[in-house]
Structure formats: C-alpha cells, structure tokens
Tab-separated table of C-alpha atoms and ligand atoms in Angstrom:
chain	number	residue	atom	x	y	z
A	852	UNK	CA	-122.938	76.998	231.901
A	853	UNK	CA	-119.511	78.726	232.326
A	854	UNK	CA	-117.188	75.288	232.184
A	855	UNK	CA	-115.188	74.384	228.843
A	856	UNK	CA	-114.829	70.530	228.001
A	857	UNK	CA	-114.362	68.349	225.766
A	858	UNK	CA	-116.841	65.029	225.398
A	859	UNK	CA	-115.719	62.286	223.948
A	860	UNK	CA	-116.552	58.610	224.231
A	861	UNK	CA	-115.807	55.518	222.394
A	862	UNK	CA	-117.281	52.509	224.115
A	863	UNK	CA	-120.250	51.061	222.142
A	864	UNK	CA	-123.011	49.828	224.098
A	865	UNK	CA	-125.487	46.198	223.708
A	866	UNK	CA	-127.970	46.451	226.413
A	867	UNK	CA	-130.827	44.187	227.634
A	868	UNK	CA	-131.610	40.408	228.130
A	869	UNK	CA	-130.406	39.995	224.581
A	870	UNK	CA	-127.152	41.626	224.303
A	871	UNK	CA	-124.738	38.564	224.387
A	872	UNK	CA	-125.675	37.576	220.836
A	873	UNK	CA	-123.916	41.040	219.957
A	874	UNK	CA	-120.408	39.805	221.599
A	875	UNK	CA	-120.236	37.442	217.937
A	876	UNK	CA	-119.925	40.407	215.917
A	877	UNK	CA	-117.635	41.989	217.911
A	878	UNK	CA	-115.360	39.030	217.906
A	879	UNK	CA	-114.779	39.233	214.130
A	880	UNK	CA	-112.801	42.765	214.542
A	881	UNK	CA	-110.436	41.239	217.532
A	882	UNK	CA	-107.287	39.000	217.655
A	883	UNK	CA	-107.713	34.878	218.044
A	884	UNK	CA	-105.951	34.847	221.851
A	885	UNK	CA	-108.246	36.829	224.380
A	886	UNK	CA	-107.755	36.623	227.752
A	887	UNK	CA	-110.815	36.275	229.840
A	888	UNK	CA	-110.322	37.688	233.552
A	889	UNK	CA	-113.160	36.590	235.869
A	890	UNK	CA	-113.568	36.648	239.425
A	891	UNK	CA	-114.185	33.935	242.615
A	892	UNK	CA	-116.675	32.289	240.386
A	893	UNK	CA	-119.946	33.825	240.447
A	894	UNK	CA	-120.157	33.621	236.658
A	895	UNK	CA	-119.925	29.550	236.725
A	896	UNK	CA	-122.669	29.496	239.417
A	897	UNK	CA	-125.241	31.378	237.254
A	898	UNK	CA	-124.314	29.521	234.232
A	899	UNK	CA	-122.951	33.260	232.529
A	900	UNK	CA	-119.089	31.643	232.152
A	901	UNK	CA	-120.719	28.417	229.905
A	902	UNK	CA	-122.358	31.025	227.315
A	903	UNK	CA	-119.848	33.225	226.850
A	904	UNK	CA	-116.974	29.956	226.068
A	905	UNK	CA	-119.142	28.964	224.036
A	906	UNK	CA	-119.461	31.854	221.570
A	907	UNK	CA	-115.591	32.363	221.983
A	908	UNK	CA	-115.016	28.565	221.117
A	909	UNK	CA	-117.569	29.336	218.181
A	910	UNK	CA	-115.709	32.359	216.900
A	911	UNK	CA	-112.517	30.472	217.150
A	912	UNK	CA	-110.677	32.048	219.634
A	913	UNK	CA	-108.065	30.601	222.096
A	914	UNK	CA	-108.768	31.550	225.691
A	915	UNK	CA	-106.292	31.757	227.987
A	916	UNK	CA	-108.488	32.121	231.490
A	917	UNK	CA	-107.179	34.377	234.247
A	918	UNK	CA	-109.776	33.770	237.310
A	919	UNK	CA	-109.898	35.083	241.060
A	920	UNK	CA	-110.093	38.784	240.127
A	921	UNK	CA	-110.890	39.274	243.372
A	922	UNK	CA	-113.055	42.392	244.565
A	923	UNK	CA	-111.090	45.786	244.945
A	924	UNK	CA	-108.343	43.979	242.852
A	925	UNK	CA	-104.699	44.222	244.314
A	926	UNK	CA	-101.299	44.707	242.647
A	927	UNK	CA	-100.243	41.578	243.420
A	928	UNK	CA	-103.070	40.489	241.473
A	929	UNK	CA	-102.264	43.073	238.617
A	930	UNK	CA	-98.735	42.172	238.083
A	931	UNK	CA	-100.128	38.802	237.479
A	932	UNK	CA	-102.327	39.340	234.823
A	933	UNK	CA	-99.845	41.264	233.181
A	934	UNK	CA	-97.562	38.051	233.451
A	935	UNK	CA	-100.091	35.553	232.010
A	936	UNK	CA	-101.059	38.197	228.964
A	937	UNK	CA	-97.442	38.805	227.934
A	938	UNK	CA	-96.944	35.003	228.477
A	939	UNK	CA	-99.287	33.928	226.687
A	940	UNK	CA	-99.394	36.628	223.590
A	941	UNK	CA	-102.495	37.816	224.128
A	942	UNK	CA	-104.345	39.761	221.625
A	943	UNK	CA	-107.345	41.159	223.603
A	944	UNK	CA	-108.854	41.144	226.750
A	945	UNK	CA	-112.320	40.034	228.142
A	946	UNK	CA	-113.546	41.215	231.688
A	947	UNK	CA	-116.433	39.013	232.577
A	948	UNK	CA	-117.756	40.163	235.809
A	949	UNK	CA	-118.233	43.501	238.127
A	950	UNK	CA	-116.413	46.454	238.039
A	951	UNK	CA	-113.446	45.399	239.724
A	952	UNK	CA	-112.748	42.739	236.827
A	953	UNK	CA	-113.681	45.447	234.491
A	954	UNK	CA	-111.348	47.861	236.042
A	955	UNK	CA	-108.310	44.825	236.550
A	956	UNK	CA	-108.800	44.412	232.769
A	957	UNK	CA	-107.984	47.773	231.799
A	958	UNK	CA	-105.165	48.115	233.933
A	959	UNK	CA	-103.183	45.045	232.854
A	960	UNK	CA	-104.031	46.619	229.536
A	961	UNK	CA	-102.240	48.932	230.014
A	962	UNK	CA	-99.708	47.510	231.556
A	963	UNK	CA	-98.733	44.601	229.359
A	964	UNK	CA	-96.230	46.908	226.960
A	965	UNK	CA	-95.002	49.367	229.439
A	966	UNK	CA	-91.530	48.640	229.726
A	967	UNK	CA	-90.755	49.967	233.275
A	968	UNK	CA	-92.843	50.213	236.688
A	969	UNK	CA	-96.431	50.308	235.477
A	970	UNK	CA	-97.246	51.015	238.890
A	971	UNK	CA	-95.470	53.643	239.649
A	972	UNK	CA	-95.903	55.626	236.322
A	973	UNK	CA	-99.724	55.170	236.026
A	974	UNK	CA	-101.244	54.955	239.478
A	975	UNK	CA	-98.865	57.146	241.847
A	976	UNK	CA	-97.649	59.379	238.999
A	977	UNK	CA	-100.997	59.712	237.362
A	978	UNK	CA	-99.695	59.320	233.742
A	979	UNK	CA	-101.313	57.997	230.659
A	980	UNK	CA	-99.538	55.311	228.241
A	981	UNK	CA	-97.380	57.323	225.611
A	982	UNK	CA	-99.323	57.704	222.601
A	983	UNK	CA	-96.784	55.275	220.190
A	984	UNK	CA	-97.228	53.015	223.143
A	985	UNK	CA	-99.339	49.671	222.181
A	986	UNK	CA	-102.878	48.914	224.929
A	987	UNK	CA	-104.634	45.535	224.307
A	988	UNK	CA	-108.396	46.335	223.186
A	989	UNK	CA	-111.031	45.521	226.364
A	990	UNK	CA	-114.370	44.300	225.757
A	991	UNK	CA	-116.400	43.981	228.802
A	992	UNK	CA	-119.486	41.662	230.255
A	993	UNK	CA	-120.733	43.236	233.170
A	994	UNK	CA	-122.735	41.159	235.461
A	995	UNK	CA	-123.100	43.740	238.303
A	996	UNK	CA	-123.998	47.344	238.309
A	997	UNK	CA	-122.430	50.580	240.277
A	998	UNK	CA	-119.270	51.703	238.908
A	999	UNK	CA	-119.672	52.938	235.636
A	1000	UNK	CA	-116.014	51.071	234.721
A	1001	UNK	CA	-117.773	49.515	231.987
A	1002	UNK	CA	-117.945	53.072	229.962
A	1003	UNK	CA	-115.409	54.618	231.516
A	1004	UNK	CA	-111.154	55.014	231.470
A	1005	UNK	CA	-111.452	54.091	235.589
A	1006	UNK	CA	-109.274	51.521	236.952
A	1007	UNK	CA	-109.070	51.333	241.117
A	1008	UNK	CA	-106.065	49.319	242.454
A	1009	UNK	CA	-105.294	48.020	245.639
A	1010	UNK	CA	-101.740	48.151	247.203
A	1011	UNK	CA	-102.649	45.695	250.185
A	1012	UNK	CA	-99.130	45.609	251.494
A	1013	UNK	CA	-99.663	49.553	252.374
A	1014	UNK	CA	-103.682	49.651	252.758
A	1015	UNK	CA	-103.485	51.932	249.948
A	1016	UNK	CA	-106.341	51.684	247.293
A	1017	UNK	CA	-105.782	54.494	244.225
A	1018	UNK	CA	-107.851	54.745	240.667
A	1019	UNK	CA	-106.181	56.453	237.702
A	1020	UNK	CA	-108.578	57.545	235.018
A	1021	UNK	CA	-106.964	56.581	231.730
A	1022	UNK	CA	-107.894	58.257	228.774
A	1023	UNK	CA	-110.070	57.162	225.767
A	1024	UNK	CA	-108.040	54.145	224.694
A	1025	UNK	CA	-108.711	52.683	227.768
A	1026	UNK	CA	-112.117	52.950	227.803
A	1027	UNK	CA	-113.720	49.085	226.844
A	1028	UNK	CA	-114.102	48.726	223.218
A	1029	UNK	CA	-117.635	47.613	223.748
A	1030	UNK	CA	-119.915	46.592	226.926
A	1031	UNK	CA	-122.579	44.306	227.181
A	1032	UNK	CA	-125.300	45.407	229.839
A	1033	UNK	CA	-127.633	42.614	230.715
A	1034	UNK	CA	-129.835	42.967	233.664
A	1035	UNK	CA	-130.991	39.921	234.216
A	1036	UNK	CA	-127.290	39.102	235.163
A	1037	UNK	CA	-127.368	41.363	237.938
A	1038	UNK	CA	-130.471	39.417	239.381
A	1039	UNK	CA	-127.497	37.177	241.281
A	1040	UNK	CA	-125.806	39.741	242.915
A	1041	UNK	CA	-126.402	39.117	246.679
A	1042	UNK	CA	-128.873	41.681	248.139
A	1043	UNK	CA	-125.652	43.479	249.664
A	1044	UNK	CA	-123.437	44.054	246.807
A	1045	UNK	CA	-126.386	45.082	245.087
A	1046	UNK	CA	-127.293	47.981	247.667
A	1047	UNK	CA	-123.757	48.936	247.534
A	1048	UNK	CA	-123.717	49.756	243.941
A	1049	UNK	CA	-127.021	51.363	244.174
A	1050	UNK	CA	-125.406	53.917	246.582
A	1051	UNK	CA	-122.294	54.041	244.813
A	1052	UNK	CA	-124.215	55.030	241.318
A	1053	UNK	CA	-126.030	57.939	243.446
A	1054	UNK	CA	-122.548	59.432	245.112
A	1055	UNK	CA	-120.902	59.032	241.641
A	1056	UNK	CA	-123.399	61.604	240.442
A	1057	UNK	CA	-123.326	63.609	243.558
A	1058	UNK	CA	-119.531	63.783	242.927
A	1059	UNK	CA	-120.071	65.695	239.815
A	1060	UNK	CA	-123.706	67.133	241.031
A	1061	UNK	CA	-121.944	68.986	244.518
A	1062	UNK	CA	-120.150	71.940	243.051
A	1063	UNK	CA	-119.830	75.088	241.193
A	1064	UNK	CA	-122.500	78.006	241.767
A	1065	UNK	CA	-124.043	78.574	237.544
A	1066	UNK	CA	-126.638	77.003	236.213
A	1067	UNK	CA	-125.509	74.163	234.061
A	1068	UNK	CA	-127.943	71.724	231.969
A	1069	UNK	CA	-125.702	69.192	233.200
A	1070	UNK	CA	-126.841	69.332	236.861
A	1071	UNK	CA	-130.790	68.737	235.515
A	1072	UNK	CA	-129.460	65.884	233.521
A	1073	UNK	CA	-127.950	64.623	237.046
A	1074	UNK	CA	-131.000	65.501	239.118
A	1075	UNK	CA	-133.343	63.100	236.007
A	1076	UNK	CA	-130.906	60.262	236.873
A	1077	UNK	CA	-131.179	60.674	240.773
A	1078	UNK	CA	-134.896	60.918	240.463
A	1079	UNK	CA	-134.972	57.560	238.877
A	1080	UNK	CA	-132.444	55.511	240.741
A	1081	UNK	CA	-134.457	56.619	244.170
A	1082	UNK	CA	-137.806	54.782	242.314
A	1083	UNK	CA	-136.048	52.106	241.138
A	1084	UNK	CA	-134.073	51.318	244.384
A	1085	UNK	CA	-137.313	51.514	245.890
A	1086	UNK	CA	-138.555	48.829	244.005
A	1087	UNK	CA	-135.220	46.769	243.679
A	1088	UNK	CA	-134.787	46.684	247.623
A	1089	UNK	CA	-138.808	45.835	247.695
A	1090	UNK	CA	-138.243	42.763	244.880
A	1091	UNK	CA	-134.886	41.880	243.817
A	1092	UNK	CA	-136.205	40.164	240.464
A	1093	UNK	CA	-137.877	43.379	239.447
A	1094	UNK	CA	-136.315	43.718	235.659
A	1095	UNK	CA	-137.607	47.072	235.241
A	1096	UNK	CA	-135.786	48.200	238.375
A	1097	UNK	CA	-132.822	46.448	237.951
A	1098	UNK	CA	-132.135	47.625	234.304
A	1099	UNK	CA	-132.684	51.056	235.089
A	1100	UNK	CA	-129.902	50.975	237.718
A	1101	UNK	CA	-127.946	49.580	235.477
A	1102	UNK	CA	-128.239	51.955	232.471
A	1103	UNK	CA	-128.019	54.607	234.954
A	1104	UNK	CA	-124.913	53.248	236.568
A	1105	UNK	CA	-123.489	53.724	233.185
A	1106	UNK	CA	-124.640	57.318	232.725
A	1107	UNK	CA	-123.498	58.242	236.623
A	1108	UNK	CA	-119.937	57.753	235.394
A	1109	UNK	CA	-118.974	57.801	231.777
A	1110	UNK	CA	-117.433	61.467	232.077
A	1111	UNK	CA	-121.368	62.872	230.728
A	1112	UNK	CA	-121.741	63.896	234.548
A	1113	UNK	CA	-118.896	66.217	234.556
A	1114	UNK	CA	-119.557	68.016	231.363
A	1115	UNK	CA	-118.806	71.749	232.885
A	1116	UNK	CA	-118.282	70.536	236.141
A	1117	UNK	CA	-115.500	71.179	238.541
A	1118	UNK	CA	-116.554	67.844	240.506
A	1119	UNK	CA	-115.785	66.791	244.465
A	1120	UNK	CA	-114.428	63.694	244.851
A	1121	UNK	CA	-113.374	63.726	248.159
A	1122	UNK	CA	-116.426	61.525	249.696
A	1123	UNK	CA	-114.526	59.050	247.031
A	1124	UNK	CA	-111.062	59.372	248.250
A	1125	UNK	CA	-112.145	58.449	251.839
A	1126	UNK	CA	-114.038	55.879	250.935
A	1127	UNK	CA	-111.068	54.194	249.282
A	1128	UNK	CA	-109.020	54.791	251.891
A	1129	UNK	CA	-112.065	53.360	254.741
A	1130	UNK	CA	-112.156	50.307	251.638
A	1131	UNK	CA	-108.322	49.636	251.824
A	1132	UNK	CA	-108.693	49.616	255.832
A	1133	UNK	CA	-111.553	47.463	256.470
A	1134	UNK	CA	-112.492	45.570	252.923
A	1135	UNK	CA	-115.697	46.610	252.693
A	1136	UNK	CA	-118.035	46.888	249.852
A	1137	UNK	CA	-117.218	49.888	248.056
A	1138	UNK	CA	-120.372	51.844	247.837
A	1139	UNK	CA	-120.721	50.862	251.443
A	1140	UNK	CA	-117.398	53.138	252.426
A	1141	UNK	CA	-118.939	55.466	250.444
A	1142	UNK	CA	-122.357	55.441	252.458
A	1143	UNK	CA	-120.706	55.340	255.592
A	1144	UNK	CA	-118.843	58.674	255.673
A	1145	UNK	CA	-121.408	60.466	253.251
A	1146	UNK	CA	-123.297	62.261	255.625
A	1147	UNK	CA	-120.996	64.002	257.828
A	1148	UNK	CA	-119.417	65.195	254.817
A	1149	UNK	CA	-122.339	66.462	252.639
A	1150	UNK	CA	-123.184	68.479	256.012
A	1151	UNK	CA	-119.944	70.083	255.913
A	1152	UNK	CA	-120.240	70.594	252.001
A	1153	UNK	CA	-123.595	72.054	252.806
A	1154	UNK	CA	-122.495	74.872	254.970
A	1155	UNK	CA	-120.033	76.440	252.044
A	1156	UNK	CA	-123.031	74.876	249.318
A	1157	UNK	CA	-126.184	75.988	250.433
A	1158	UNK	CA	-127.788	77.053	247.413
A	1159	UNK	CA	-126.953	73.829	245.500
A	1160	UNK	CA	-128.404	71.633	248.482
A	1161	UNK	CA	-131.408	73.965	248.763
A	1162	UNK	CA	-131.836	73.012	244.824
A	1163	UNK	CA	-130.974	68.743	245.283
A	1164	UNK	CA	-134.403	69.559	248.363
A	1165	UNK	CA	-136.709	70.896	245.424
A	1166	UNK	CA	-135.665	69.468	242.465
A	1167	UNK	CA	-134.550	65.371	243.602
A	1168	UNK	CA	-136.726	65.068	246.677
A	1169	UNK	CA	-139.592	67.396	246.090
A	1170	UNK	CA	-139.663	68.762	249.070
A	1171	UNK	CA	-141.507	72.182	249.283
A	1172	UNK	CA	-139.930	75.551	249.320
A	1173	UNK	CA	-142.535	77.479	250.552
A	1174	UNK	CA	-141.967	78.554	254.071
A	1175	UNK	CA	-138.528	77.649	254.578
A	1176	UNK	CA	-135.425	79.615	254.663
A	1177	UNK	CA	-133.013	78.283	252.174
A	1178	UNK	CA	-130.855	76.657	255.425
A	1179	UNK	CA	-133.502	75.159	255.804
A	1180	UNK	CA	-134.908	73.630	252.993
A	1181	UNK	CA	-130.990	72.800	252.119
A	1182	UNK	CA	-131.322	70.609	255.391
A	1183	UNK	CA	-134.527	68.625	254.577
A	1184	UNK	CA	-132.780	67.680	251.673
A	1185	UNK	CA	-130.027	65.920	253.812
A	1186	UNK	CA	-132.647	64.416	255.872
A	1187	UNK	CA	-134.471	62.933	253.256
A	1188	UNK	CA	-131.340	61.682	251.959
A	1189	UNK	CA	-130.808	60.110	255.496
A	1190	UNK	CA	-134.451	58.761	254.889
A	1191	UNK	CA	-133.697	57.202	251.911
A	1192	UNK	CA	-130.008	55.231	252.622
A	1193	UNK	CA	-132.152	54.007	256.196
A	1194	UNK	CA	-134.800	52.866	254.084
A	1195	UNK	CA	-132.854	50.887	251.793
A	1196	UNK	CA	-129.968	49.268	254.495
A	1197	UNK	CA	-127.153	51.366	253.651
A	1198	UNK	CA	-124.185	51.835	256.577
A	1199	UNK	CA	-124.159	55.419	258.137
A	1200	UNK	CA	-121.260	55.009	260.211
A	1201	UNK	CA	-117.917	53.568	259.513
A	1202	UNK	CA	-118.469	51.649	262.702
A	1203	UNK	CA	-120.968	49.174	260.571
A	1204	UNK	CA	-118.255	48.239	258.095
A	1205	UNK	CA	-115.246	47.579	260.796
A	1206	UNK	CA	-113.738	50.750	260.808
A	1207	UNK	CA	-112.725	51.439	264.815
A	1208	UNK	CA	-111.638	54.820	266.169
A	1209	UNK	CA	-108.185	53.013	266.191
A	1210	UNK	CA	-108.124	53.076	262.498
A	1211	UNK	CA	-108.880	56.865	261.988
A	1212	UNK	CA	-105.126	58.183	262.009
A	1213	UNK	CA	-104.395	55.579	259.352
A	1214	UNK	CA	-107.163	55.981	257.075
A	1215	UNK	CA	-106.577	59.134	256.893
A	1216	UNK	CA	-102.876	58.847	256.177
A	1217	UNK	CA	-103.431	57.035	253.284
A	1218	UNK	CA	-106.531	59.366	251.943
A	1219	UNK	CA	-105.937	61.378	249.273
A	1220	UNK	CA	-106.630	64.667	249.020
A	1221	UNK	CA	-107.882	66.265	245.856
A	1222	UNK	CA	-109.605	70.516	245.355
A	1223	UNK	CA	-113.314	69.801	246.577
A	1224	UNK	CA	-116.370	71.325	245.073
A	1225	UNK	CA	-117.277	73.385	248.351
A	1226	UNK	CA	-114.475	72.335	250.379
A	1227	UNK	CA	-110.813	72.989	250.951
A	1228	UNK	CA	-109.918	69.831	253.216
A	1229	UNK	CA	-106.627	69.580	254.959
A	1230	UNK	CA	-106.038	65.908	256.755
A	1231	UNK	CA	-107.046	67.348	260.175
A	1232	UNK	CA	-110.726	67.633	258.445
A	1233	UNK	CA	-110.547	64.142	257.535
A	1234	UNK	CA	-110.381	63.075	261.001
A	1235	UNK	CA	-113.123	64.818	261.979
A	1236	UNK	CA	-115.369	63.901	259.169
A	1237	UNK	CA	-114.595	59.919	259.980
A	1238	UNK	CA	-114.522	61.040	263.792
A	1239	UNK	CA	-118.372	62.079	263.626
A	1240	UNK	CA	-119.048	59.183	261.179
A	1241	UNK	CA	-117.751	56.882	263.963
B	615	NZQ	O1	-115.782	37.644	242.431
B	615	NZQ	P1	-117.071	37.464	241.725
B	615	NZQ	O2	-117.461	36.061	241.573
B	615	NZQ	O3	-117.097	38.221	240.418
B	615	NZQ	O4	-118.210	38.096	242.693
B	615	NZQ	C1	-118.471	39.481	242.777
B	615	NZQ	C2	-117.887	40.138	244.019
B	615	NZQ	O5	-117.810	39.234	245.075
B	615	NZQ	C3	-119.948	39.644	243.020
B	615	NZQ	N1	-120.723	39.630	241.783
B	615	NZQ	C4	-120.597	40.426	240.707
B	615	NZQ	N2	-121.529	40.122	239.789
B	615	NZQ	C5	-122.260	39.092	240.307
B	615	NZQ	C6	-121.735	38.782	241.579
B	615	NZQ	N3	-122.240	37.792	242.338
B	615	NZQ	C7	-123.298	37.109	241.857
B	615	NZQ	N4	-123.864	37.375	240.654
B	615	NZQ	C8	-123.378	38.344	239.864
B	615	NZQ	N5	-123.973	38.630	238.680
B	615	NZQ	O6	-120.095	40.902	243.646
B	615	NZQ	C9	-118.917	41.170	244.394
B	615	NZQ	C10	-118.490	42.591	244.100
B	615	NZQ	O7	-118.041	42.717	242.771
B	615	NZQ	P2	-117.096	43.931	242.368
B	615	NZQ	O8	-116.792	43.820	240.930
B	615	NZQ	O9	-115.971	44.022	243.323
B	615	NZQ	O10	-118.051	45.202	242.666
B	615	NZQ	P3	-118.143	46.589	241.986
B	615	NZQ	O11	-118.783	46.503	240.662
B	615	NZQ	O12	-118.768	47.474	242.987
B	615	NZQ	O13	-116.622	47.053	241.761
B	615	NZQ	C11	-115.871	47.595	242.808
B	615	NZQ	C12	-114.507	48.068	242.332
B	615	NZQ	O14	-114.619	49.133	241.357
B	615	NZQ	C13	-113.889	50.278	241.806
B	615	NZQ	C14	-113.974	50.139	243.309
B	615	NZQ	O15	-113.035	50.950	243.990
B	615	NZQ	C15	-113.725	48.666	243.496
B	615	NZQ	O16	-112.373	48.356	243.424
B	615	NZQ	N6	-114.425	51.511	241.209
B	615	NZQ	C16	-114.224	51.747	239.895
B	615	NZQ	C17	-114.624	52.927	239.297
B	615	NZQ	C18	-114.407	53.234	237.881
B	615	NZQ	N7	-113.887	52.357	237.063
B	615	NZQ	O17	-114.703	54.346	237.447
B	615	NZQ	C19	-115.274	53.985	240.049
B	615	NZQ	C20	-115.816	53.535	241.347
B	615	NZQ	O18	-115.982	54.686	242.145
B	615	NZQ	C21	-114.981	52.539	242.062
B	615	NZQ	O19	-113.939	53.152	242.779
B	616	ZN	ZN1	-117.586	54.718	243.206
C-alpha cells in the first residue's frame, strides 16, 4: 500500500432485531429537548415512530417533531429545520428514517449555530464548522439501508430552485453519535427503494475500489464486501423477508461508506457526481441514477484501468483467467456486472428514470467534476457518457 491516512471513527454501533433497547442508555448522556426529524411517514405505518416516543417519553425527554424529511432533502427543507431547532432550543437531534433524514439531521446540525449563510460556507465552499463553533450531537435510527450516512460525516442537499443536488463530507463531529441498525426495519422498504440501495452500497465501494495501480489490503477488504452483497442481493431480490440477507446489506452498507473503504485510496467519485446531478433532474431514486449511467462509465474507466478490472473479473465474479487476455477477462467482468444489475431490476439507461436527451446539456451543467481514479473528465465527456447511457 503506498497511500498515507488517517482512520478515525466515532459513531458507536447497536445492530440487530434488538438494538432499540440500546437507544435508553444513550439517552442518559444527551440533553432533555431532542428533535426528532422523520420523513412522509413510513415510520407511523410500520409502527417504528410509536416505540421510539415511547422510550423518549420514558427517558423524559421533550420532543419537538420535525416530519416530511422528504427524500433527497432540499434547502428549503434545511433552512427549516434549522428554524424549528433554534426555535425551540434544542439540545440534540434524532434522525428516524433513511439516509436522507440521516443526512438532513446532520446538516441542520451543523447549521443551527453558524451565524452566516450555512449554505454557502458548507455546501458550495466545502468548509467544516470552526472548531470553537458549537454542532448539536446526532443519534440516528436507520430504517433503510444504502448510504452509509448513518456512520459517516455525509450530508447530500438539494437546491431544487437550481436542480442542483451537492454532499459535503463533514468531519468527525458530524458523524452520528450512535446508530441503531435493525434489519427487520428495512423489511418495509418497497421492493424499489430497496434495490436502489443495494446498488448504491456496491458503487459506494466501487468508488473507492476503481483506482490507483498498488496492491492495497484495502481493495481485498472491498472485494469480501462485494462478494457478499452479490449473495445476499440474490437472495433479498428472491425473498424480501430474508433476515439473513437483509442484515447483511445492511451491515455492509455501513462498511461501503464509513471512510474504511478509502483507507489508501485515491477514490473516483465521478459515477457519484452524475448521478446527483441525473437525481436533481429527474427525482429518481438515488442508487437508481447511479445504476443508470454506471456502465458507460466503468467502460471508459476500464480502458485507462485494465488491470484493476481484470482483478474485480477474478477476484468478485470468479470468472476464469485462463485463456483470456487481460482485455479480455477485464471485459467479462463488466458483463457479469451487466448480468447481475439485469438480474436484480436495476435501470441501465437514464432513459428508465426520466432523463430525455433534452436534459443532457443541463445535467451536465450542474455535474460536478472532481480528479477520477482512471479518468480525467472534462464536461464534453459527461455528455457522452449520459449520451450512450441514453
Ligand atoms: O419518507 P419516508 O417515509 O422516510 O420514506 C422513505 C423514502 O420514501 C422510504 N423508507 C425508508 N425506510 C423505510 C421506507 N419505507 C418503508 N419502510 C421503511 N423502513 O424510502 C424512501 C427513500 O428513503 P431515503 O432516505 O431517501 O433513501 P436513501 O437511504 O437512499 O437516502 C438517499 C439520500 O442520501 C444521499 C442521497 O444523495 C440521497 O439524498 N446520500 C448520502 C450519502 C452519505 N451520507 O454519505 C452518500 C450517498 O451516496 C448519497 O448521496
Ligand atoms: Zn451513494
């Protein structure tokens, strides 16, 4: 490995069917007012809202409720929440639902005791609260998996006014005090949000999988955690009730993105930066944006990353190397990849989620551009990359 890094994370972790018992002891080290941010109300339908007030009424706390988190939260929606917690004093905040409730929770953190544009000076200016500066503690409830947001400094905001949809990673205070991972609250998630974080988990990993040339125990820890989310997607697609399944996609949701991935890494996160731009265009689910531009760029990638796709072949989809030039084992690899996102009713065009040729010069306005593993894109490459996912 030739990277340097530093690792360092704080969130502490209750997984499994009984991890909601844990969120009384937490409650003793936090303030009396907590805000509790929740979304359209998927969490009163499965009956996940009801237990959760009542271990807050228990502990003696004073909620002050902030619903309608809606998915791929807005500003609008931001400079709300940061109303209601300075309003209302709060002392904490709980995010009771995906990762966009997860990720709205941390940003109004943030937010509440910035005095000046919050927007500006975290999102487009990519800054970090100054370190005298005071951040409301997040605990988070996560009843769907895919992002990673509930172990990670990630927060995604969309400005809807401009179709402009931009994450800042905040450092380590921002990462949730503590997370509880139940599966069996993910067993609600309709069939297509669920397949959307499935293939958002595996490009978060490819993201950090998809670059450099050494040979980095990091990138075998990444191929273990690809290896398992193609059985268990398998099997979750197959039977959505499947526990086993569903709890290892969600403890490896949490490992595809809680900065363990990039340990050494350079990282590519340009499949990632489209996709938020093809999410702020047409709405749609965000591992399905993701899905839907994937392949024509991992062919590009491929051309400059041949070894490294030859390897993801071998090592994720066992395919043979005997008799095959490295080309083209590296191409199997992207065929079986094909195989698998067909086999489990993932988009591969941007034509599936509403994107229209129309669209392309304005998605890729408003598509950041970041240094790419194998890639050096310019906008023009952009175009042709959603042109051929068309
Ligand atoms: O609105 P509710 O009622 O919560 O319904 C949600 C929403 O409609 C529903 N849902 C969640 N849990 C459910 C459920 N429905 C029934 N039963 C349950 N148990 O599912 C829908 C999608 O939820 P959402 O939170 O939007 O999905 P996801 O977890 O995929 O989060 C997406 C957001 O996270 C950002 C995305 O850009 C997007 O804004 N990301 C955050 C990252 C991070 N923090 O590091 C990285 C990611 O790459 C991503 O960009
Ligand atoms: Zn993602």
């Amino acid at each position: 490995m030739q990277g340097n890094f530093k690792y360092y994370n704080p969130t502490k972790l209750y997984f499994g069917e009984e991890s909601l018992k844990y969120l009384k002891d937490e409650l003793m080290n936090l303030g009396e007012r907590v805000l509790l941010n929740y979304g359209s109300g998927s969490v009163k339908r499965n009956g996940i809202y009801d237990e959760v007030i009542a271990i807050l009424r228990e502990g003696g706390k004073t909620l002050i409720e902030n619903p309608g988190v809606m998915s791929n939260p807005t500003l609008e929606k931001l400079r709300e929440g940061v109303r209601i917690a300075r309003d209302n004093k709060a002392d904490w905040i709980l995010a009771l639902g995906g990762g966009s409730v997860c990720d709205y929770s941390k940003g109004v953190a943030a937010s509440v005791f910035f005095d000046g544009d919050y927007w500006q000076e975290f999102w487009l200016d990519g800054q970090n609260p100054a370190k005298e500066q005071k951040i409301l503690p997040v605990g988070c409830i996560l009843t769907m998996a895919g992002t990673g947001s509930e172990m990670n400094g990630g927060c995604v905001i969309t400005d809807a006014e401009k179709n402009f949809k931009t994450g800042h990673v905040f450092d380590s205070r921002l990462m949730p005090r503590f997370s509880i991972l139940n599966p069996r609250y993910t067993m609600t998630v309709p069939v297509d949000q669920m397949k959307a974080g499935i293939y958002d988990i595996m490009n978060h990993i490819f993201e950090q999988y998809f670059s450099d040339y050494d040979d980095n125990t990091t990138d075998y820890i990444a191929e273990g955690l690809m290896r398992s989310l193609i059985v268990s997607s398998r099997a979750a697609v197959k039977n959505p009730q499947n526990y086993e399944a569903r709890s290892n996609i969600m403890w490896t949701a949490t490992w595809a993105l809680n900065t363990l991935l990039k340990c050494g890494k350079s990282e590519d996160w340009m499949v990632h930066m489209i996709g938020h731009s093809l999410g702020a265009w047409t709405h749609a689910p965000h591992g399905y944006c993701l899905a839907a531009c994937s392949m024509a760029y991992y062919r590009r990638a491929m051309e400059q990353g041949r070894a490294k796709f030859a390897r993801f072949a071998h090592n994720v989809w066992d395919i043979p190397v005997e008799g095959k030039s490295e080309r083209e084992l590296a191409e199997a690899g992207l065929e079986a990849l094909k195989e698998w996102m067909l086999e489990i009713g993932l988009p591969l065009t941007i034509t599936e989620i509403g994107a229209t040729s129309q669209m392309i010069d304005g998605i890729v306005s408003t598509s950041e551009i970041f240094p790419a593993g194998y890639l050096d894109l310019r906008p023009d490459d952009i175009k042709e990359i959603l042109k051929e996912s068309l």
